[in-house]
CSV table of C-alpha atoms and ligand atoms in Angstrom, one decimal:
chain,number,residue,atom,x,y,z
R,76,UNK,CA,-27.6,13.8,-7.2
R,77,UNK,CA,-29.3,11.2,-9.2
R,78,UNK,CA,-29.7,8.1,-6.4
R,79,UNK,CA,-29.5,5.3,-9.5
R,80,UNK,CA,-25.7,4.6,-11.0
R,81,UNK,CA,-24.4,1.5,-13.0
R,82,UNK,CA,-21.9,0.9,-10.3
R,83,UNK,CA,-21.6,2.3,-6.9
R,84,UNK,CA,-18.1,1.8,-4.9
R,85,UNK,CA,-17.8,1.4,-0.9
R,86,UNK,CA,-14.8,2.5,0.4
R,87,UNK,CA,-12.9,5.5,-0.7
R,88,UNK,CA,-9.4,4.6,-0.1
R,89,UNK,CA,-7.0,3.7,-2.7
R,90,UNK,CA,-8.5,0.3,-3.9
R,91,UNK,CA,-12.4,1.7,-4.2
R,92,UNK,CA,-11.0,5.1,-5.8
R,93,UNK,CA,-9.2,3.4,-8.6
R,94,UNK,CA,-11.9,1.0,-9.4
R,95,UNK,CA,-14.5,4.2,-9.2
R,96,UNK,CA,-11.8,5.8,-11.5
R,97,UNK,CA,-11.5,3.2,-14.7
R,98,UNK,CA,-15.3,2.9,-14.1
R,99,UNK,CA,-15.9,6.6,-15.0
R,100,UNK,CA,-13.1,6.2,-17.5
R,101,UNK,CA,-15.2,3.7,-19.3
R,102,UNK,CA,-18.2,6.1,-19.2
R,103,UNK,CA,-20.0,4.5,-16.6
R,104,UNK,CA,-22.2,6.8,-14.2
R,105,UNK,CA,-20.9,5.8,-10.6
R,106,UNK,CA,-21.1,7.2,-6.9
R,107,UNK,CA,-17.8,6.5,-4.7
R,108,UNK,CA,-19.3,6.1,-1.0
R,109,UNK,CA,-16.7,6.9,2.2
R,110,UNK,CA,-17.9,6.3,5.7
R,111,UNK,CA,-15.4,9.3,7.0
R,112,UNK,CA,-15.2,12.7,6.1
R,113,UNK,CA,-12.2,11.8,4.5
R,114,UNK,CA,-10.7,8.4,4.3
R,115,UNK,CA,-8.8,7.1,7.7
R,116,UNK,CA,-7.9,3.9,6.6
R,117,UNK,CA,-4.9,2.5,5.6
R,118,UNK,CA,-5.0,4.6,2.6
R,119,UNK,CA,-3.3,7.5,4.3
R,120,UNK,CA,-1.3,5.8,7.2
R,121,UNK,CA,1.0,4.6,4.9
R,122,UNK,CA,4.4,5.2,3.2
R,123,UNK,CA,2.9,6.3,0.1
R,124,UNK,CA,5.7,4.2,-1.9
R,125,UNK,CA,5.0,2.8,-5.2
R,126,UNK,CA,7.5,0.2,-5.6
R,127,UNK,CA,6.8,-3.0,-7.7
R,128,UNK,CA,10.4,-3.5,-7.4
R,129,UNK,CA,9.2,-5.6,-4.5
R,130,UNK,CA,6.4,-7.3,-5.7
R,131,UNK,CA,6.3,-11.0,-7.1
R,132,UNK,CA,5.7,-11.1,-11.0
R,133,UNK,CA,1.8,-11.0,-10.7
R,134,UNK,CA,1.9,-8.0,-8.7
R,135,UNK,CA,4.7,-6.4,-10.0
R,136,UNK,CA,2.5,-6.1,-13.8
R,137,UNK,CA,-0.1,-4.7,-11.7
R,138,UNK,CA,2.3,-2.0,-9.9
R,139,UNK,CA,4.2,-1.4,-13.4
R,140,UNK,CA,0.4,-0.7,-15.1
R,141,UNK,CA,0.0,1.7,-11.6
R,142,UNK,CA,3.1,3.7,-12.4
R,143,UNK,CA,1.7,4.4,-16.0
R,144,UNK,CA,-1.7,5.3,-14.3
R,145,UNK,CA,0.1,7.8,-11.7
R,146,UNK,CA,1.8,9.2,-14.2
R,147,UNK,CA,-0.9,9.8,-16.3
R,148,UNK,CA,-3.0,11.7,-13.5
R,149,UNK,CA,-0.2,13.7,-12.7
R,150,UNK,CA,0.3,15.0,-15.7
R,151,UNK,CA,-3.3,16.3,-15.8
R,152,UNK,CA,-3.9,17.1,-12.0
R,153,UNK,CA,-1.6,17.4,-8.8
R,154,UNK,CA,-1.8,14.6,-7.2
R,155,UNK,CA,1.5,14.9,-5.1
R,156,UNK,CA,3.2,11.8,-7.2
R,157,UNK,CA,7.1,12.5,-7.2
R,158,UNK,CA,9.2,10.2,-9.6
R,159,UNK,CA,12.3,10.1,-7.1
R,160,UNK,CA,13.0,6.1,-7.8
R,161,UNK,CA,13.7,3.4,-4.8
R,162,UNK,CA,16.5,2.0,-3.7
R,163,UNK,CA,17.1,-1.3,-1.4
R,164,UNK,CA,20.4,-0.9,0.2
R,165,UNK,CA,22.5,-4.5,1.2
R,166,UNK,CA,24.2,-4.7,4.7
R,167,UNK,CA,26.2,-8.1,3.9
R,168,UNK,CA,26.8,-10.4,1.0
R,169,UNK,CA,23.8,-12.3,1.1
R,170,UNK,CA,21.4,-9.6,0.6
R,171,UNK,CA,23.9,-8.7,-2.1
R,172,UNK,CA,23.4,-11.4,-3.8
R,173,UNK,CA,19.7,-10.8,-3.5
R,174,UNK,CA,20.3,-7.7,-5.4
R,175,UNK,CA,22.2,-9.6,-7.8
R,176,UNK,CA,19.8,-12.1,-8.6
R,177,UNK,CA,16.7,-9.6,-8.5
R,178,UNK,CA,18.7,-7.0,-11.1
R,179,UNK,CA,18.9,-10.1,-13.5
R,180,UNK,CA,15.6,-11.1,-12.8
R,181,UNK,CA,14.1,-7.2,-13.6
R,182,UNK,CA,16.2,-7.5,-17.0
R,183,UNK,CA,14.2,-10.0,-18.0
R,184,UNK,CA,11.3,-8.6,-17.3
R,185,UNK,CA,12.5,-5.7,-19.3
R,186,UNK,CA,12.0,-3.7,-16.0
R,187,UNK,CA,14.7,-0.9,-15.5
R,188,UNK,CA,17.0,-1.1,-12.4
R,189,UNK,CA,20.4,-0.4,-11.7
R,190,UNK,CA,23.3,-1.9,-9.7
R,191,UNK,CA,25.2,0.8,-7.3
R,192,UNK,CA,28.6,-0.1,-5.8
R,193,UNK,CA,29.1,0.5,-2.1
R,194,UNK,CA,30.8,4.3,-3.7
R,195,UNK,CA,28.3,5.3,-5.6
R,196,UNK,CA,25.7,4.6,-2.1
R,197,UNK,CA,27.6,6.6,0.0
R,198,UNK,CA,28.3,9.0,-2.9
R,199,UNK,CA,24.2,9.4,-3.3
R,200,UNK,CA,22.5,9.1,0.0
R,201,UNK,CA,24.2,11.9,2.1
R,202,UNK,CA,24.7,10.7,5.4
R,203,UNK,CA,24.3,7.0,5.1
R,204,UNK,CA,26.7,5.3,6.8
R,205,UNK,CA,29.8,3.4,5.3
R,206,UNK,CA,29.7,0.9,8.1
R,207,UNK,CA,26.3,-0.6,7.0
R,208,UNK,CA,26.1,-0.2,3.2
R,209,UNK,CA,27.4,-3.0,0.7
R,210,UNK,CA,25.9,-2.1,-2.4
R,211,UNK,CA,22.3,-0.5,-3.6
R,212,UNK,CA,20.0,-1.9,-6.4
R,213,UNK,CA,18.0,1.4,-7.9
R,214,UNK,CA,14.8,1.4,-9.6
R,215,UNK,CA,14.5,5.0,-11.2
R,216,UNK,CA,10.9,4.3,-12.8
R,217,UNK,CA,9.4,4.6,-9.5
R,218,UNK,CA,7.4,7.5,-7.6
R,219,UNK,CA,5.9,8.5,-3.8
R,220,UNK,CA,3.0,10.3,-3.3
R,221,UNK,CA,1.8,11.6,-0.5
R,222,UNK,CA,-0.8,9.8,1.0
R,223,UNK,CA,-2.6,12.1,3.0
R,224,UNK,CA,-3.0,14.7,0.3
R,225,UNK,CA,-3.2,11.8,-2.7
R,226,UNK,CA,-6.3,10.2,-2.1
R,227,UNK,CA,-8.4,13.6,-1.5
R,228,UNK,CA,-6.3,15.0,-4.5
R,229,UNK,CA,-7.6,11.6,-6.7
R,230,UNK,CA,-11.4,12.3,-5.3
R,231,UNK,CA,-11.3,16.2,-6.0
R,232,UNK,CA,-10.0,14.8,-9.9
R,233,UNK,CA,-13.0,12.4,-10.2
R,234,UNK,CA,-15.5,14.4,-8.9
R,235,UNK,CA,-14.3,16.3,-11.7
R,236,UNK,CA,-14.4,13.9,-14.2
R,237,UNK,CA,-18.5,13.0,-13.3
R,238,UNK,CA,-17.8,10.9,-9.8
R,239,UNK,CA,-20.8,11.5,-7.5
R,240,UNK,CA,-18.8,11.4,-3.7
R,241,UNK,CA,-20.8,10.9,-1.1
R,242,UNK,CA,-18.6,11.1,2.4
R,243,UNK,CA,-19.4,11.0,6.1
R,244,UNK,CA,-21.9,8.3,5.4
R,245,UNK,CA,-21.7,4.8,5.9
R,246,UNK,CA,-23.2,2.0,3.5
R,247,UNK,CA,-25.1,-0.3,6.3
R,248,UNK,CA,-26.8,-2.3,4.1
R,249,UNK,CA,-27.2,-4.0,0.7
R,250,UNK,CA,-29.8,-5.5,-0.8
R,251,UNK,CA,-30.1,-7.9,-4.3
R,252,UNK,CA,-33.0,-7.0,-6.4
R,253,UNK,CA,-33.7,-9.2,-9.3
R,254,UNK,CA,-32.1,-6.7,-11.3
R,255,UNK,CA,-29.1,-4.7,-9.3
R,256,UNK,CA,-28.6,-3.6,-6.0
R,257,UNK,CA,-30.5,-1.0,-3.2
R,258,UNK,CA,-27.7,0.3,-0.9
R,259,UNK,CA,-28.9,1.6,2.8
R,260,UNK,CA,-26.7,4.6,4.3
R,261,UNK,CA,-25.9,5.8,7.8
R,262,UNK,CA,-28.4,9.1,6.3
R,263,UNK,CA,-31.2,7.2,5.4
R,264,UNK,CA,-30.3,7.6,1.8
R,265,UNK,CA,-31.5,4.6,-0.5
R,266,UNK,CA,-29.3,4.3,-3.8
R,267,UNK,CA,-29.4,1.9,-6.4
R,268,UNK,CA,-26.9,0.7,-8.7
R,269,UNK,CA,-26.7,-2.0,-11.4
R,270,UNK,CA,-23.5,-3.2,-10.0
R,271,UNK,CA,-21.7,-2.6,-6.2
R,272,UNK,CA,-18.4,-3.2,-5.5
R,273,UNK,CA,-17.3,-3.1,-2.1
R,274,UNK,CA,-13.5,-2.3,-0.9
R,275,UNK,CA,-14.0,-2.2,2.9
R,276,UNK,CA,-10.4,-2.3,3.4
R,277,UNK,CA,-9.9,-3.4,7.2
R,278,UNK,CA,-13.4,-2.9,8.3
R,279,UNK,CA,-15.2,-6.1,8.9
R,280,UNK,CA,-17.7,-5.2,11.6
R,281,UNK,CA,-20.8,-3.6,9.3
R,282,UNK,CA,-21.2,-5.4,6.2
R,283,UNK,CA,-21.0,-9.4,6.4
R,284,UNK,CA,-19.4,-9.4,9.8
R,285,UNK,CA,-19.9,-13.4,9.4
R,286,UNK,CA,-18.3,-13.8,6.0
R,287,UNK,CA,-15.1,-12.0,7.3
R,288,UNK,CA,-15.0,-14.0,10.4
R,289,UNK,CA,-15.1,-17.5,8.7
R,290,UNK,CA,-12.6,-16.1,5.6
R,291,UNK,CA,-8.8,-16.5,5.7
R,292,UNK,CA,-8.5,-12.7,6.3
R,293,UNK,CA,-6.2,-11.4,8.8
R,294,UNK,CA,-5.0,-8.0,9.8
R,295,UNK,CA,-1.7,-6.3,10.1
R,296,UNK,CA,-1.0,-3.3,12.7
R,297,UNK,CA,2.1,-1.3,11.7
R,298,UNK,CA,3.8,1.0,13.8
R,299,UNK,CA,5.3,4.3,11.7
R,300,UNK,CA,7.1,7.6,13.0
R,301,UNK,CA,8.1,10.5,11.3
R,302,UNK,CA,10.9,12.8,12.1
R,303,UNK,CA,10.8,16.6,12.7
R,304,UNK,CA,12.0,18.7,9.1
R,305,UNK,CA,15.6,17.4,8.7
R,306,UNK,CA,17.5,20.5,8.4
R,307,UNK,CA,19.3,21.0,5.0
R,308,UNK,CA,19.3,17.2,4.3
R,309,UNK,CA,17.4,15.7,1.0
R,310,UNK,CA,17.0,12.1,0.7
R,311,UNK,CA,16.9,11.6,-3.4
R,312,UNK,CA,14.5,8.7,-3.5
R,313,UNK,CA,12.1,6.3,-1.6
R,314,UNK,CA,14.9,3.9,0.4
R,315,UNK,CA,14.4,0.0,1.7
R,316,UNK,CA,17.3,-1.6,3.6
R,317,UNK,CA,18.4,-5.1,4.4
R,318,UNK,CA,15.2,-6.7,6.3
R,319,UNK,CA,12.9,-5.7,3.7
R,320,UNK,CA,15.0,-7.4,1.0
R,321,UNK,CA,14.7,-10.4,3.1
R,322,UNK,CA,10.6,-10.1,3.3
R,323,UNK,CA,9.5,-8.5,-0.1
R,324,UNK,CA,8.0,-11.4,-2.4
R,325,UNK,CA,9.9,-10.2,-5.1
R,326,UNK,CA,13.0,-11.6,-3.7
R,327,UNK,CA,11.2,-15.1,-2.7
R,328,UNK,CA,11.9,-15.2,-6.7
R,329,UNK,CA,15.5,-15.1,-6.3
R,330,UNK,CA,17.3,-18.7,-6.4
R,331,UNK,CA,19.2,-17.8,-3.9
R,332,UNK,CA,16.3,-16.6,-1.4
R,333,UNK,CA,14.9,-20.1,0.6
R,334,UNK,CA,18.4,-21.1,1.5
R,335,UNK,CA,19.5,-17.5,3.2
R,336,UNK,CA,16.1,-17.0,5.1
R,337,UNK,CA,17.0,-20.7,6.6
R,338,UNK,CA,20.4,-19.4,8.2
R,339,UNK,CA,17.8,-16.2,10.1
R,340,UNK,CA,17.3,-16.9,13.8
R,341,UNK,CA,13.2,-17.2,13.7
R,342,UNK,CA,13.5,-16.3,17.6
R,343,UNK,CA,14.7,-12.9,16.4
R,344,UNK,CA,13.0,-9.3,17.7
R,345,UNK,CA,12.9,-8.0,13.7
R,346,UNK,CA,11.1,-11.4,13.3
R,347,UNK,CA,9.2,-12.1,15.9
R,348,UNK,CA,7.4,-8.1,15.6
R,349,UNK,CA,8.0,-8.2,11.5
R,350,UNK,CA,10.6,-5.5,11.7
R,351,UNK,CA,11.9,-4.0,8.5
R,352,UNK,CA,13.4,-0.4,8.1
R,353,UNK,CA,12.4,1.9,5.3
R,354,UNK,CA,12.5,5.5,5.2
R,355,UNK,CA,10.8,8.5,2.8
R,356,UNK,CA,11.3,11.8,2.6
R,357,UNK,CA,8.2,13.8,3.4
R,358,UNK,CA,7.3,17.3,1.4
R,359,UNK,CA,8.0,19.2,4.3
R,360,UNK,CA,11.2,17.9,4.3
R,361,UNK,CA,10.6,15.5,7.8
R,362,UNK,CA,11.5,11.7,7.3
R,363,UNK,CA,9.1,8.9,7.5
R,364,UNK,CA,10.2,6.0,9.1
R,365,UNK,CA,8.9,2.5,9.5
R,366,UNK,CA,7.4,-0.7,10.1
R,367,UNK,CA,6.6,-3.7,11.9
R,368,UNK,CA,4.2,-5.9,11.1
R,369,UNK,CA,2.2,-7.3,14.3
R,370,UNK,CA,-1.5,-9.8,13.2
R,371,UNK,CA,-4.9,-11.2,14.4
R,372,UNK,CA,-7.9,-12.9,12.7
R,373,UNK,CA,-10.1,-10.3,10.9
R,374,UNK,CA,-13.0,-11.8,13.7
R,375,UNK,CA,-10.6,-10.9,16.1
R,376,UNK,CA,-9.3,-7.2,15.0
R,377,UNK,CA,-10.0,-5.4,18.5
R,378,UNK,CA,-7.3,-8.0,20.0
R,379,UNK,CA,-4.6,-5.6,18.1
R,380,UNK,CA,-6.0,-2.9,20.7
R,381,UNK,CA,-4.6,1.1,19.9
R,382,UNK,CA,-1.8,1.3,21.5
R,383,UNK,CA,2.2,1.9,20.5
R,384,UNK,CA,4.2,-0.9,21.5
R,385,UNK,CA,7.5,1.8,22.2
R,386,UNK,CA,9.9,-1.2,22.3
R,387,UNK,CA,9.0,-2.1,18.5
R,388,UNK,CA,9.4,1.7,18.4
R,389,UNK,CA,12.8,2.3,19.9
R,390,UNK,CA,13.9,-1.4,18.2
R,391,UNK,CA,12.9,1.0,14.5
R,392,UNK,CA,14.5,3.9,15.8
R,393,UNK,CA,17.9,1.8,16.6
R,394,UNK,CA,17.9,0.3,13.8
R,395,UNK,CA,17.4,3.6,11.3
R,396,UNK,CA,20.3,4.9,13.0
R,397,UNK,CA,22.7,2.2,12.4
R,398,UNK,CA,21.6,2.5,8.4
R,399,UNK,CA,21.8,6.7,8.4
R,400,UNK,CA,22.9,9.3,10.2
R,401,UNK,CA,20.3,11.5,9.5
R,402,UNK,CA,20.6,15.2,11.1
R,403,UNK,CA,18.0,14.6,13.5
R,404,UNK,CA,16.0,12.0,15.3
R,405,UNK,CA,13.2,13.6,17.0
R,406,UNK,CA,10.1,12.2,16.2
R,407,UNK,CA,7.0,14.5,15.8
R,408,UNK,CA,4.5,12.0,15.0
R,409,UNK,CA,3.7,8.2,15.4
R,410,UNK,CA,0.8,6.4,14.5
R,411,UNK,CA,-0.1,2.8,13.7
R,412,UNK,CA,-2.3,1.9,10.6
R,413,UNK,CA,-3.8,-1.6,9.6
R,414,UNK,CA,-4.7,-3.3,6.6
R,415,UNK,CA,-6.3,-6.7,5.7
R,416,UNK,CA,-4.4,-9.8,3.9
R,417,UNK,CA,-5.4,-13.1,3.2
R,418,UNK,CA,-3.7,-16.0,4.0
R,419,UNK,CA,-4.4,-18.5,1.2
R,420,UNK,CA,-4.2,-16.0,-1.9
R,421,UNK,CA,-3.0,-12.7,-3.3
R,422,UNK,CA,-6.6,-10.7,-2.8
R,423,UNK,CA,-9.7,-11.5,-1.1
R,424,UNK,CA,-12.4,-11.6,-4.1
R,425,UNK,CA,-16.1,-12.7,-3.3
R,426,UNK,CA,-19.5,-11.9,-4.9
R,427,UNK,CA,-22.7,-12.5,-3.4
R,428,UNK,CA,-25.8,-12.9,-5.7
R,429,UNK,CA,-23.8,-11.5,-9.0
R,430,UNK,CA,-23.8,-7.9,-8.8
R,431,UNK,CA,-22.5,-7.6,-5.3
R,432,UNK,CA,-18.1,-7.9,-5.5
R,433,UNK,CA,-16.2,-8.1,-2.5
R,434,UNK,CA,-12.5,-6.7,-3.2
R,435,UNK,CA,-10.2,-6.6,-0.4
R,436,UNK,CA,-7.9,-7.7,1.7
R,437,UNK,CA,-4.7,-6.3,-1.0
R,438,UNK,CA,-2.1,-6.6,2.0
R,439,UNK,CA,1.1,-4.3,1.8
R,440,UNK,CA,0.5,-3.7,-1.8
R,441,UNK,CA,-2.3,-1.5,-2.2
R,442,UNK,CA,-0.6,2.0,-3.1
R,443,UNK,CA,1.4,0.2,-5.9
R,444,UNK,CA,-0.9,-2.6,-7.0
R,445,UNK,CA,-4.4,-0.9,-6.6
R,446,UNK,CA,-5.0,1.2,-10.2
R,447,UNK,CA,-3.5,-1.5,-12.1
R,448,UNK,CA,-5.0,-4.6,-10.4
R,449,UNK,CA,-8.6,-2.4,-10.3
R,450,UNK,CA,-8.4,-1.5,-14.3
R,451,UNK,CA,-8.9,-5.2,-15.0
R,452,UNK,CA,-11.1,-6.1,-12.4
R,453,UNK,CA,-13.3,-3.6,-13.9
R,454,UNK,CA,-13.0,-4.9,-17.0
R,455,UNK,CA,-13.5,-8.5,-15.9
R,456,UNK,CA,-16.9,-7.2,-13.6
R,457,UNK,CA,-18.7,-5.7,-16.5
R,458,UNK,CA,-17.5,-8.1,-19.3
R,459,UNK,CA,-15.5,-6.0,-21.4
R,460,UNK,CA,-12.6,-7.9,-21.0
R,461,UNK,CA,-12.5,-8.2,-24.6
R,462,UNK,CA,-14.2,-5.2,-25.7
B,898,LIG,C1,1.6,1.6,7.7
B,898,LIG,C2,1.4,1.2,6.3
B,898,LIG,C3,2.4,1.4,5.4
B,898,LIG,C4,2.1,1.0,4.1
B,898,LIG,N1,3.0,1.3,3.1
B,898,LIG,C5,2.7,1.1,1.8
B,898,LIG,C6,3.5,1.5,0.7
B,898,LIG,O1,4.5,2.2,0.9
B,898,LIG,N2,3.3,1.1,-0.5
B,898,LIG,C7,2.2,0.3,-0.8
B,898,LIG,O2,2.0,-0.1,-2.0
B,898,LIG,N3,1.3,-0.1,0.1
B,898,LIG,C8,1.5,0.3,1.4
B,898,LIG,N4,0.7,-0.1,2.4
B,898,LIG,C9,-0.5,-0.8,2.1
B,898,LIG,C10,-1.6,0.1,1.6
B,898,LIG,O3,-1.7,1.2,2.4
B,898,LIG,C11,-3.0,-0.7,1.6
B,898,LIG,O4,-2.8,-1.8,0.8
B,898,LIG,C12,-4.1,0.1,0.9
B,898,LIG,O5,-4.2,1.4,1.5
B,898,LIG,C13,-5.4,-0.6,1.1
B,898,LIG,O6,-6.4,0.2,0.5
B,898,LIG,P1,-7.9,-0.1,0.7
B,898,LIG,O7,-8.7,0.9,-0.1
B,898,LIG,O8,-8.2,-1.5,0.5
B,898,LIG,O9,-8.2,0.1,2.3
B,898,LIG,P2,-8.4,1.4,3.2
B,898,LIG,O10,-7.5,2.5,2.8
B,898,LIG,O11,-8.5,1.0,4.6
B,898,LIG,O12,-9.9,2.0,2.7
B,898,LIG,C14,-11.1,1.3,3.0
B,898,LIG,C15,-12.1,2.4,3.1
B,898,LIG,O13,-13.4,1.8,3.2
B,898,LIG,C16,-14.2,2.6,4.0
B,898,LIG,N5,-15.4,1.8,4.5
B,898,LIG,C17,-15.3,0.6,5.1
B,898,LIG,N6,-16.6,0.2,5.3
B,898,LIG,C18,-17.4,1.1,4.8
B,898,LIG,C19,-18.9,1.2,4.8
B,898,LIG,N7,-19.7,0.2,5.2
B,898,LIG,N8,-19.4,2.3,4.2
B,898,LIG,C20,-18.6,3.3,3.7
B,898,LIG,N9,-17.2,3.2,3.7
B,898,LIG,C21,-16.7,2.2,4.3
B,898,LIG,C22,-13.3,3.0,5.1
B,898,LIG,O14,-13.7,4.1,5.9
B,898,LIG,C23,-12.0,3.2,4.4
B,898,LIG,O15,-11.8,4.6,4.0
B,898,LIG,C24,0.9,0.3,3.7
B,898,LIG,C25,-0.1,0.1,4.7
B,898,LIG,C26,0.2,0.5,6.0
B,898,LIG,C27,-0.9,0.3,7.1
């Protein structure tokens, strides 16, 4: 490989992949660098849901733009992206009228969703119960992937396309020059590169530990599970249930939001650990199950330690089983992942001396909102914004 590109991206998890990928798109000569073999971040510890169903109206252009972007890859390269829709299921009349509001809000928007009785639920999901469901809002434009196989899929794709990939190495340094950048790697490789951007994701500790530590970055651990193969059972799309219609900023848009989340007990377990059930049908047929939502300072990241907190787990579990009776419960893997937020705004964004851009901190948005958000940041980082 040539060590000189016109941009070079650190991090290859969803956020760095897509910005590498609408780089090479616009026939720039770039190098995607991963610190891992192959990316451990939050990238692959996730759901792998696309749903800017649940997004505020910012976010939700950016996840609607993703969709196109999936789509588009898919058609040319398996990427694992399965257009199975979502659907938020209501336990009571409140979240109902959530639903309600959010349908008319989406019809605005000219953004496809449909409103399915408490019948039509129980006709669909096989298995969910009758004693929980009130009625279902369905978004049928939206896809999984699966995010273990995606992101290696996506990087296979690019190196096609002309991406350089360099993994197992980590980027430990960055250096201005008066005209671009000199990167320093883990295998005393030296690149240069007009432009870097950097998408670190969660790891704060190697490149401007300082910077991190006096932002208004924080990081979420999330506890997941995922069932054994549920025997003869298909779930027909991605589903989200009751407490994540109260927390997704899509319904903060509803009119009726503020006053219902002011009747919720704030002393509450699903509150005080961020509790929300969602489940997704896996390839092999297993069911993922999650999350819970559980912060620190980015400064502070070690205080979230590695264990499973099993009460947060068995809370989950409960709580999946009161929404479906799904043929079996056995657990055959659990894991936590973590990924950076800020406080004060939607994305962290920071350059240092022009041609170094600092893109992270995407919070629980970064498999939907990463390929559109990263098209115009792109555009906006090289000036071509109206090329
Ligand atoms: C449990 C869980 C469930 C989620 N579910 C969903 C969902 O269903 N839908 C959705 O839209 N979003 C979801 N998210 C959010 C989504 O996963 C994240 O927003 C997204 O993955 C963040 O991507 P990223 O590229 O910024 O970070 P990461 O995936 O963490 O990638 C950062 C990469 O940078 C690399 N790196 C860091 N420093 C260096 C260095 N110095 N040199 C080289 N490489 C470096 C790391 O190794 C890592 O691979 C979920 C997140 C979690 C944790």
């Amino acid at each position: 490989m040539n060590n000189s590109y016109d941009l070079i991206v650190l991090g290859g998890g969803v956020l760095g992949t897509f910005h590498a990928y609408h780089a090479i798109n616009k026939g720039f000569k770039v190098a995607l660098i991963e610190k891992d073999a192959q990316p451990q971040g939050a990238t692959v510890r996730n759901f792998g849901q696309v749903v800017p169903s649940g997004m505020d109206s910012k976010w939700q252009n950016f996840g609607r733009e993703s969709l196109a972007i999936y789509k588009e890859i898919q058609s040319q390269f398996d990427i694992s992206v399965r257009q199975e829709g979502s659907i938020y299921l209501a336990s009571n009349e409140e979240e109902v009228q959530l639903l309600e509001e959010l349908k008319e809000i989406n019809d605005s928007n000219s953004y496809s969703s449909e409103l399915l009785t408490k019948k039509q639920c129980l006709e669909n999901y096989p298995n969910l119960r009758e004693d929980y469901v009130k009625a279902g809002l369905f978004f049928p434009e939206e896809v999984k992937v699966e995010p273990r196989v995606m992101i290696n899929r996506l990087h296979q794709y690019l190196k096609q396309k002309g991406l350089d990939i360099y993994t197992g190495e980590t980027v430990l340094e960055c250096d201005a020059l008066r005209s671009g950048v000199q990167l320093y790697t883990s295998k005393s490789r030296i690149l240069s590169s007009s432009k870097v951007i950097i998408c670190n994701g969660s790891e704060f500790k190697i490149l401007y530990p300082k910077l991190f530590e006096e932002s208004d970055l924080i990081v979420s651990k999330l506890q997941m599970m995922q069932t054994k193969a549920q025997p003869n059972y298909m779930l027909p799309s991605s589903v989200l249930t009751g407490l994540s219609i109260r927390r997704y900023e899509a319904f903060a848009e509803c009119p009726s939001y503020a006053s219902i989340k002011e009747k919720e007990d704030s002393e509450s377990f699903e509150r005080k650990w961020g509790v929300h059930i969602l489940f997704k049908q896996a390839a092999d047929g297993s069911i993922i199950i999650g999350d819970s939502h559980e912060y620190a300072p980015a400064g502070r990241i070690d205080k979230l330690g590695f264990d499973l907190n099993m009460d947060v787990d068995n809370f989950i579990i409960e709580e999946a089983k009161k929404i479906f009776d799904l043929p079996t419960y056995d657990i055959q893997n659990r894991w936590f992942g973590m990924y950076s937020q800020c406080q004060n705004s939607d994305i962290f964004q920071h350059t240092i001396d022009e041609d170094i851009h600092i893109v992270t901190g995407i919070g629980g948005k970064g498999m939907t909102g990463s390929a559109g958000f990263a098209k115009q940041n792109i555009n906006s980082i090289f000036n071509l914004e109206h090329a």
